[in-house]
Coordinates of C-alpha atoms in Angstrom, one line a residue:
X43 CA -33.4 3.5 52.4
X44 CA -30.2 4.7 51.3
X45 CA -26.9 3.7 53.0
X46 CA -24.1 6.4 53.1
X47 CA -20.7 5.8 54.3
X48 CA -19.3 9.1 54.7
X49 CA -17.0 11.4 53.0
X50 CA -14.1 8.9 53.0
X51 CA -13.5 7.5 49.4
X52 CA -12.8 3.7 48.6
X53 CA -10.6 2.8 45.5
X54 CA -11.0 -0.1 43.2
X55 CA -8.2 -1.0 40.5
X56 CA -8.7 -2.6 37.1
X57 CA -6.1 -4.2 34.8
X58 CA -3.0 -4.1 37.3
X59 CA -3.9 -0.6 38.4
X60 CA -3.8 1.4 35.6
X61 CA -7.6 2.3 35.9
X62 CA -8.9 3.3 39.2
X63 CA -12.6 4.3 40.6
X64 CA -13.6 6.0 43.6
X65 CA -16.5 4.6 45.4
X66 CA -18.9 7.8 46.2
X67 CA -21.5 5.8 48.5
X68 CA -23.6 3.2 48.2
X69 CA -27.5 2.4 47.7
X70 CA -29.7 -0.4 49.2
X71 CA -30.3 -2.9 46.3
X72 CA -29.3 -3.3 42.4
X73 CA -32.4 -1.9 40.9
X74 CA -31.5 1.6 42.6
X75 CA -28.1 1.2 41.9
X76 CA -28.4 0.2 38.3
X77 CA -31.3 3.2 37.7
X78 CA -28.5 5.9 39.1
X79 CA -25.7 4.3 37.1
X80 CA -28.0 4.6 34.1
X81 CA -28.7 8.1 34.6
X82 CA -24.9 8.9 35.4
X83 CA -23.9 7.4 32.0
X84 CA -26.7 9.6 30.3
X85 CA -24.7 12.8 31.9
X86 CA -21.3 11.4 30.5
X87 CA -20.2 10.0 34.0
X88 CA -18.4 6.8 33.5
X89 CA -20.1 4.8 36.4
X90 CA -20.6 1.5 37.6
X91 CA -21.9 -0.4 40.8
X92 CA -21.4 -3.7 42.1
X93 CA -22.4 -5.5 45.7
X94 CA -20.6 -4.6 48.6
X95 CA -20.2 -8.1 49.8
X96 CA -21.3 -11.5 49.0
X97 CA -24.6 -11.2 51.3
X98 CA -28.2 -10.7 49.8
X99 CA -28.9 -8.0 52.2
X100 CA -25.8 -6.1 51.6
X101 CA -25.9 -2.7 49.8
X102 CA -24.5 -1.7 46.2
X103 CA -21.5 0.5 45.9
X104 CA -21.7 3.3 43.1
X105 CA -18.2 3.8 41.6
X106 CA -17.1 6.7 39.3
X107 CA -13.8 6.8 37.2
X108 CA -12.9 10.2 36.2
X109 CA -11.9 12.1 39.5
X110 CA -12.9 15.0 37.7
X111 CA -16.2 14.0 38.1
X112 CA -16.5 12.9 41.6
X113 CA -18.3 16.2 43.0
X114 CA -20.7 16.2 40.2
X115 CA -21.5 12.7 40.6
X116 CA -21.7 13.1 44.6
X117 CA -24.3 15.8 43.7
X118 CA -26.3 13.5 41.3
X119 CA -26.2 10.9 44.2
X120 CA -27.6 13.3 46.6
X121 CA -30.4 14.4 44.5
X122 CA -31.2 10.7 43.6
X123 CA -31.8 9.8 47.2
X124 CA -34.3 12.6 47.8
X125 CA -36.7 11.1 44.9
X126 CA -35.3 8.2 42.9
X127 CA -38.7 7.9 41.3
X128 CA -38.5 10.9 39.2
X129 CA -39.1 10.5 35.6
X130 CA -35.4 11.6 34.5
X131 CA -34.0 8.8 36.3
X132 CA -36.0 6.1 33.8
X133 CA -33.4 6.3 31.0
X134 CA -32.3 2.5 30.7
X135 CA -32.8 2.6 27.2
X136 CA -30.6 5.6 26.6
X137 CA -28.1 4.1 28.7
X138 CA -27.9 1.2 27.3
X139 CA -27.6 2.6 23.9
X140 CA -24.5 4.6 25.0
X141 CA -22.9 1.8 26.5
X142 CA -23.2 -0.3 23.3
X143 CA -21.4 2.9 21.4
X144 CA -18.8 3.2 23.9
X145 CA -18.1 -0.4 23.5
X146 CA -18.2 -0.2 19.8
X147 CA -16.0 2.9 20.2
X148 CA -13.5 1.0 22.2
X149 CA -13.2 -2.5 20.2
X150 CA -12.6 0.0 17.0
X151 CA -9.9 1.8 18.8
X152 CA -8.4 -1.5 19.9
X153 CA -8.3 -2.9 16.3
X154 CA -6.7 0.5 15.2
X155 CA -4.1 0.1 17.9
X156 CA -3.4 -3.5 16.9
X157 CA -3.2 -2.6 13.2
X158 CA -0.7 0.2 14.2
X159 CA 1.4 -2.2 16.5
X160 CA 1.5 -4.8 13.9
X161 CA 2.6 -1.8 10.9
X162 CA 4.9 -0.4 14.0
X163 CA 6.8 -3.8 14.1
X164 CA 7.5 -3.3 10.4
X165 CA 6.8 -6.4 8.1
X166 CA 10.1 -6.9 6.0
X167 CA 10.1 -7.9 2.2
X168 CA 12.3 -10.7 1.3
X169 CA 14.4 -8.3 -0.2
X170 CA 14.8 -6.4 3.4
X171 CA 13.0 -3.5 2.5
X172 CA 10.4 -2.4 5.3
X173 CA 6.8 -2.6 4.2
X174 CA 4.9 0.1 6.1
X175 CA 1.4 -0.6 5.3
X176 CA -1.4 -3.3 5.8
X177 CA -0.8 -6.3 3.8
X178 CA -3.7 -7.4 1.7
X179 CA -2.8 -10.9 2.4
X180 CA -0.3 -12.9 4.1
X181 CA 0.7 -15.6 1.8
X182 CA 2.0 -15.7 -1.9
X183 CA 0.7 -18.4 -3.6
X184 CA 1.1 -17.4 -7.1
X185 CA 5.0 -16.7 -6.4
X186 CA 5.2 -20.2 -5.0
X187 CA 3.5 -22.0 -8.0
X188 CA 5.9 -20.1 -10.3
X189 CA 8.9 -21.5 -8.7
X190 CA 7.5 -24.9 -8.5
X191 CA 6.4 -25.2 -11.8
X192 CA 10.0 -23.8 -13.0
X193 CA 11.9 -26.1 -11.1
X194 CA 9.9 -29.2 -12.2
X195 CA 9.7 -27.8 -16.2
X196 CA 13.7 -27.3 -15.9
X197 CA 14.4 -30.7 -14.4
X198 CA 11.8 -32.4 -17.0
X199 CA 13.1 -30.9 -20.0
X200 CA 16.8 -31.6 -18.7
X201 CA 17.5 -27.9 -18.7
X202 CA 16.2 -26.9 -22.0
X203 CA 18.1 -29.4 -23.9
X204 CA 15.8 -32.3 -24.0
X205 CA 17.5 -36.0 -24.7
X206 CA 16.4 -37.6 -28.0
X207 CA 15.2 -41.5 -28.0
X208 CA 17.5 -43.6 -29.6
X209 CA 14.5 -45.4 -31.1
X210 CA 14.0 -44.1 -34.6
X211 CA 10.6 -41.9 -34.7
X212 CA 10.2 -41.9 -31.0
X213 CA 9.8 -38.9 -29.1
X214 CA 11.1 -38.9 -25.4
X215 CA 9.2 -37.1 -22.4
X216 CA 11.9 -34.2 -22.3
X217 CA 11.2 -33.4 -25.7
X218 CA 7.5 -33.5 -25.4
X219 CA 7.4 -31.2 -22.3
X220 CA 9.9 -28.8 -24.2
X221 CA 7.7 -28.6 -27.3
X222 CA 4.9 -27.8 -25.3
X223 CA 6.2 -25.3 -23.2
X224 CA 8.3 -23.1 -25.6
X225 CA 7.1 -20.2 -27.6
X226 CA 7.2 -22.5 -30.8
X227 CA 6.9 -26.3 -31.7
X228 CA 10.4 -27.1 -33.4
X229 CA 8.5 -29.1 -35.9
X230 CA 5.8 -26.4 -36.4
X231 CA 8.5 -24.0 -37.0
X232 CA 10.4 -25.8 -39.4
X233 CA 7.3 -26.7 -41.3
X234 CA 6.2 -23.2 -41.6
X235 CA 9.2 -22.1 -43.1
X236 CA 10.7 -20.3 -39.9
X237 CA 7.9 -18.6 -38.8
X238 CA 7.8 -17.7 -35.0
X239 CA 4.3 -17.5 -34.3
X240 CA 3.5 -20.8 -36.3
X241 CA 2.4 -22.1 -33.0
X242 CA 0.5 -19.5 -31.6
X243 CA -1.3 -19.0 -34.7
X244 CA -3.1 -22.4 -34.4
X245 CA -4.3 -21.1 -31.0
X246 CA -1.8 -22.1 -28.2
X247 CA -2.0 -19.0 -26.6
X248 CA -0.3 -20.4 -23.6
X249 CA 3.3 -20.4 -25.2
X250 CA 3.4 -16.5 -24.6
X251 CA 3.6 -17.5 -20.9
X252 CA 5.1 -21.1 -20.3
X253 CA 9.0 -20.5 -22.1
X254 CA 9.3 -18.6 -18.6
X255 CA 9.0 -22.4 -16.8
X256 CA 12.0 -23.4 -18.6
X257 CA 15.5 -22.7 -18.0
X258 CA 18.9 -23.6 -19.5
X259 CA 21.2 -24.4 -16.7
X260 CA 21.3 -24.7 -12.9
X261 CA 22.2 -21.1 -12.3
X262 CA 19.8 -19.8 -14.8
X263 CA 17.0 -21.4 -12.7
X264 CA 18.3 -20.3 -9.5
X265 CA 19.1 -16.7 -10.4
X266 CA 15.3 -16.3 -11.9
X267 CA 13.9 -18.1 -8.8
X268 CA 15.6 -16.1 -6.4
X269 CA 14.6 -13.1 -7.9
X270 CA 11.1 -14.1 -8.5
X271 CA 10.6 -14.9 -4.8
X272 CA 12.3 -11.7 -3.6
X273 CA 10.2 -9.3 -6.2
X274 CA 7.0 -11.4 -6.3
X275 CA 6.3 -12.1 -2.6
X276 CA 6.3 -8.6 -1.9
X277 CA 3.9 -7.7 -4.6
X278 CA 1.7 -10.4 -4.0
X279 CA 1.3 -9.7 -0.5
X280 CA 0.8 -6.0 -0.7
X281 CA -1.6 -6.0 -3.7
X282 CA -2.9 -9.5 -3.9
X283 CA -2.4 -12.7 -5.9
X284 CA -4.7 -11.3 -8.7
X285 CA -2.7 -8.1 -9.1
X286 CA 0.5 -9.8 -9.0
X287 CA -0.8 -12.6 -11.9
X288 CA -1.6 -9.7 -14.0
X289 CA 1.8 -7.8 -13.7
X290 CA 3.5 -11.4 -13.8
X291 CA 1.7 -12.5 -17.2
X292 CA 1.9 -9.0 -18.8
X293 CA 5.7 -8.5 -18.1
X294 CA 6.6 -12.2 -19.3
X295 CA 4.1 -11.6 -22.8
X296 CA 5.9 -8.2 -23.4
X297 CA 9.4 -9.6 -23.0
X298 CA 9.0 -12.8 -24.9
X299 CA 7.2 -10.6 -27.8
X300 CA 10.1 -7.9 -28.0
X301 CA 12.6 -11.0 -28.0
X302 CA 10.7 -13.0 -30.6
X303 CA 10.2 -9.9 -32.9
X304 CA 14.0 -8.5 -32.9
X305 CA 15.5 -8.9 -36.1
X306 CA 18.2 -11.7 -36.9
X307 CA 21.6 -11.0 -36.3
X308 CA 22.4 -10.9 -40.3
X309 CA 19.9 -8.1 -40.4
X310 CA 21.7 -6.2 -37.7
X311 CA 25.3 -6.8 -38.8
X312 CA 25.4 -4.0 -41.4
X313 CA 24.3 -1.4 -39.1
X314 CA 27.0 -2.2 -36.4
X315 CA 30.0 -3.3 -38.3
X316 CA 33.0 -1.8 -38.0
X317 CA 31.8 0.0 -34.9
X318 CA 32.6 -0.8 -31.2
X319 CA 29.2 -1.8 -30.7
X320 CA 29.3 -4.4 -33.6
X321 CA 28.7 -7.0 -30.6
X322 CA 25.0 -6.0 -30.5
X323 CA 24.3 -7.8 -33.8
X324 CA 24.4 -10.6 -31.6
X325 CA 23.3 -9.7 -27.9
X326 CA 20.2 -7.6 -29.5
X327 CA 19.2 -10.3 -32.2
X328 CA 15.7 -12.2 -31.7
X329 CA 14.8 -15.7 -31.4
X330 CA 11.8 -17.6 -30.7
X331 CA 13.4 -20.4 -28.8
X332 CA 14.3 -18.2 -25.9
X333 CA 13.6 -19.5 -22.3
X334 CA 13.6 -18.6 -18.5
X335 CA 11.5 -16.0 -16.5
X336 CA 13.9 -12.9 -17.0
X337 CA 11.4 -11.1 -18.7
X338 CA 8.9 -11.3 -15.7
X339 CA 11.9 -10.8 -13.2
X340 CA 12.7 -7.4 -15.0
X341 CA 9.3 -6.7 -15.1
X342 CA 8.7 -7.0 -11.5
X343 CA 11.6 -4.9 -10.5
X344 CA 10.6 -2.2 -12.8
X345 CA 7.2 -2.0 -11.3
X346 CA 8.7 -1.7 -7.6
X347 CA 11.5 0.4 -8.9
X348 CA 9.0 2.9 -10.4
X349 CA 6.0 3.0 -8.4
X350 CA 7.2 4.8 -5.3
X351 CA 8.6 7.5 -7.5
X352 CA 5.4 8.2 -9.1
X353 CA 3.6 7.5 -5.7
X354 CA 5.7 8.3 -2.7
X355 CA 3.1 7.0 -0.2
X356 CA 3.8 3.3 -1.9
X357 CA 4.9 1.5 1.2
X358 CA 8.1 -0.2 -0.1
X359 CA 10.8 1.4 -1.7
X360 CA 13.8 -0.7 -3.4
X361 CA 17.4 0.1 -1.7
X362 CA 19.4 1.7 -4.4
X363 CA 22.0 -1.5 -4.1
X364 CA 19.3 -3.9 -5.5
X365 CA 18.3 -1.3 -8.3
X366 CA 22.2 -0.9 -9.5
X367 CA 22.8 -4.8 -9.4
X368 CA 19.7 -5.4 -11.6
X369 CA 20.4 -2.5 -14.0
X370 CA 23.9 -3.3 -13.9
X371 CA 23.3 -7.1 -14.7
X372 CA 21.0 -5.9 -17.5
X373 CA 23.9 -4.1 -19.0
X374 CA 26.4 -6.6 -18.7
X375 CA 24.1 -9.0 -20.6
X376 CA 24.1 -6.8 -23.4
X377 CA 27.9 -6.8 -23.5
X378 CA 30.2 -9.6 -25.0
X379 CA 31.1 -10.8 -21.4
X380 CA 28.1 -13.2 -21.4
X381 CA 26.4 -15.2 -24.3
X382 CA 23.2 -16.4 -25.4
X383 CA 21.0 -13.9 -23.3
X384 CA 17.6 -13.2 -24.1
X385 CA 18.5 -9.4 -23.8
X386 CA 15.0 -8.5 -25.6
X387 CA 13.2 -10.3 -23.0
X388 CA 15.1 -8.4 -20.0
X389 CA 14.2 -5.3 -21.8
X390 CA 10.8 -5.9 -23.0
X391 CA 9.8 -7.0 -19.5
X392 CA 11.5 -4.0 -17.7
X393 CA 9.7 -1.5 -20.0
X394 CA 6.3 -3.3 -19.2
X395 CA 6.9 -3.4 -15.6
X396 CA 8.1 0.5 -15.8
X397 CA 4.6 1.2 -17.6
X398 CA 2.8 -0.5 -14.7
X399 CA 4.4 1.6 -12.4
X400 CA 3.6 4.9 -13.9
X401 CA 0.2 3.9 -14.6
X402 CA -1.7 5.8 -12.0
X403 CA -4.8 3.9 -11.8
X404 CA -3.0 1.4 -10.3
X405 CA -1.9 3.2 -7.4
X406 CA -1.5 1.4 -3.9
X407 CA -4.6 1.4 -1.9

């Protein structure tokens, strides 16, 4: 027996009144109510049922969400009451499948909304530029590791000026660490007659990278580590630790190689002598004893500078102030204003980073 409460509709509210449902009628038990709701769902009508009271003998209310479907739902309810045993109402399996698909779609939409909200909040890089894209990871362990190792190595080697032992023939820890991390061991360099690759040729290939952990003074260390953090953290979070490590190592090696392979001042002096550029004989000369992470710094800068120019969809663009600052410092270091700078490392690292930026196969995403 079906129970009808007339044409007056009751309302049910969910989630603070945002979603209202209308009661279209009542059926006598849960089996009939659920059977009708299953059928309505297969007819693309969002319906649900629940008991009208806590009494076991109470009827079950039928609710419809979309007000535009009220009349259709009322007609279906009337037809159902006339013969609820018709085969067309035996659609529990189909209704269950539809509900599962609806739940999956709703969860996917919630996930997209949450992601869009996260992006809309605009994550910012350490440089302050907005990152309008999902991050591959939240942390930047390689960046932190480089900073920690650089601080330890710089302090342990007395900022690239290891103190000697007063005892004849004894080597201090500072000297041992410095010789192990620099591009060439000083003894091997002298023994080989000044071959800058003397240590590398014996298989000590780590020396292409480890000079980046050594620094000449506190300012040198601070300057490089600040930029490693600013530039490295955003690349690592955007594209992952592996990608960042590849860019970091490649640009550092490129800068170190160019610095080592540049000619001695004696070779450059005849070229620039008597010209306003005679200082270039000193500032563009090579040395295997260059230390610091400047090559990697300029490599990371070169990548972030060029990548968005090649791929406008890249999610971060360096502000012009940072570009001018980095390029301006590069030029200033080449002038006589600042001495003892590994300009070859700066230029080599920058060129490698720019190359990464232009490489189409490394497009973001």
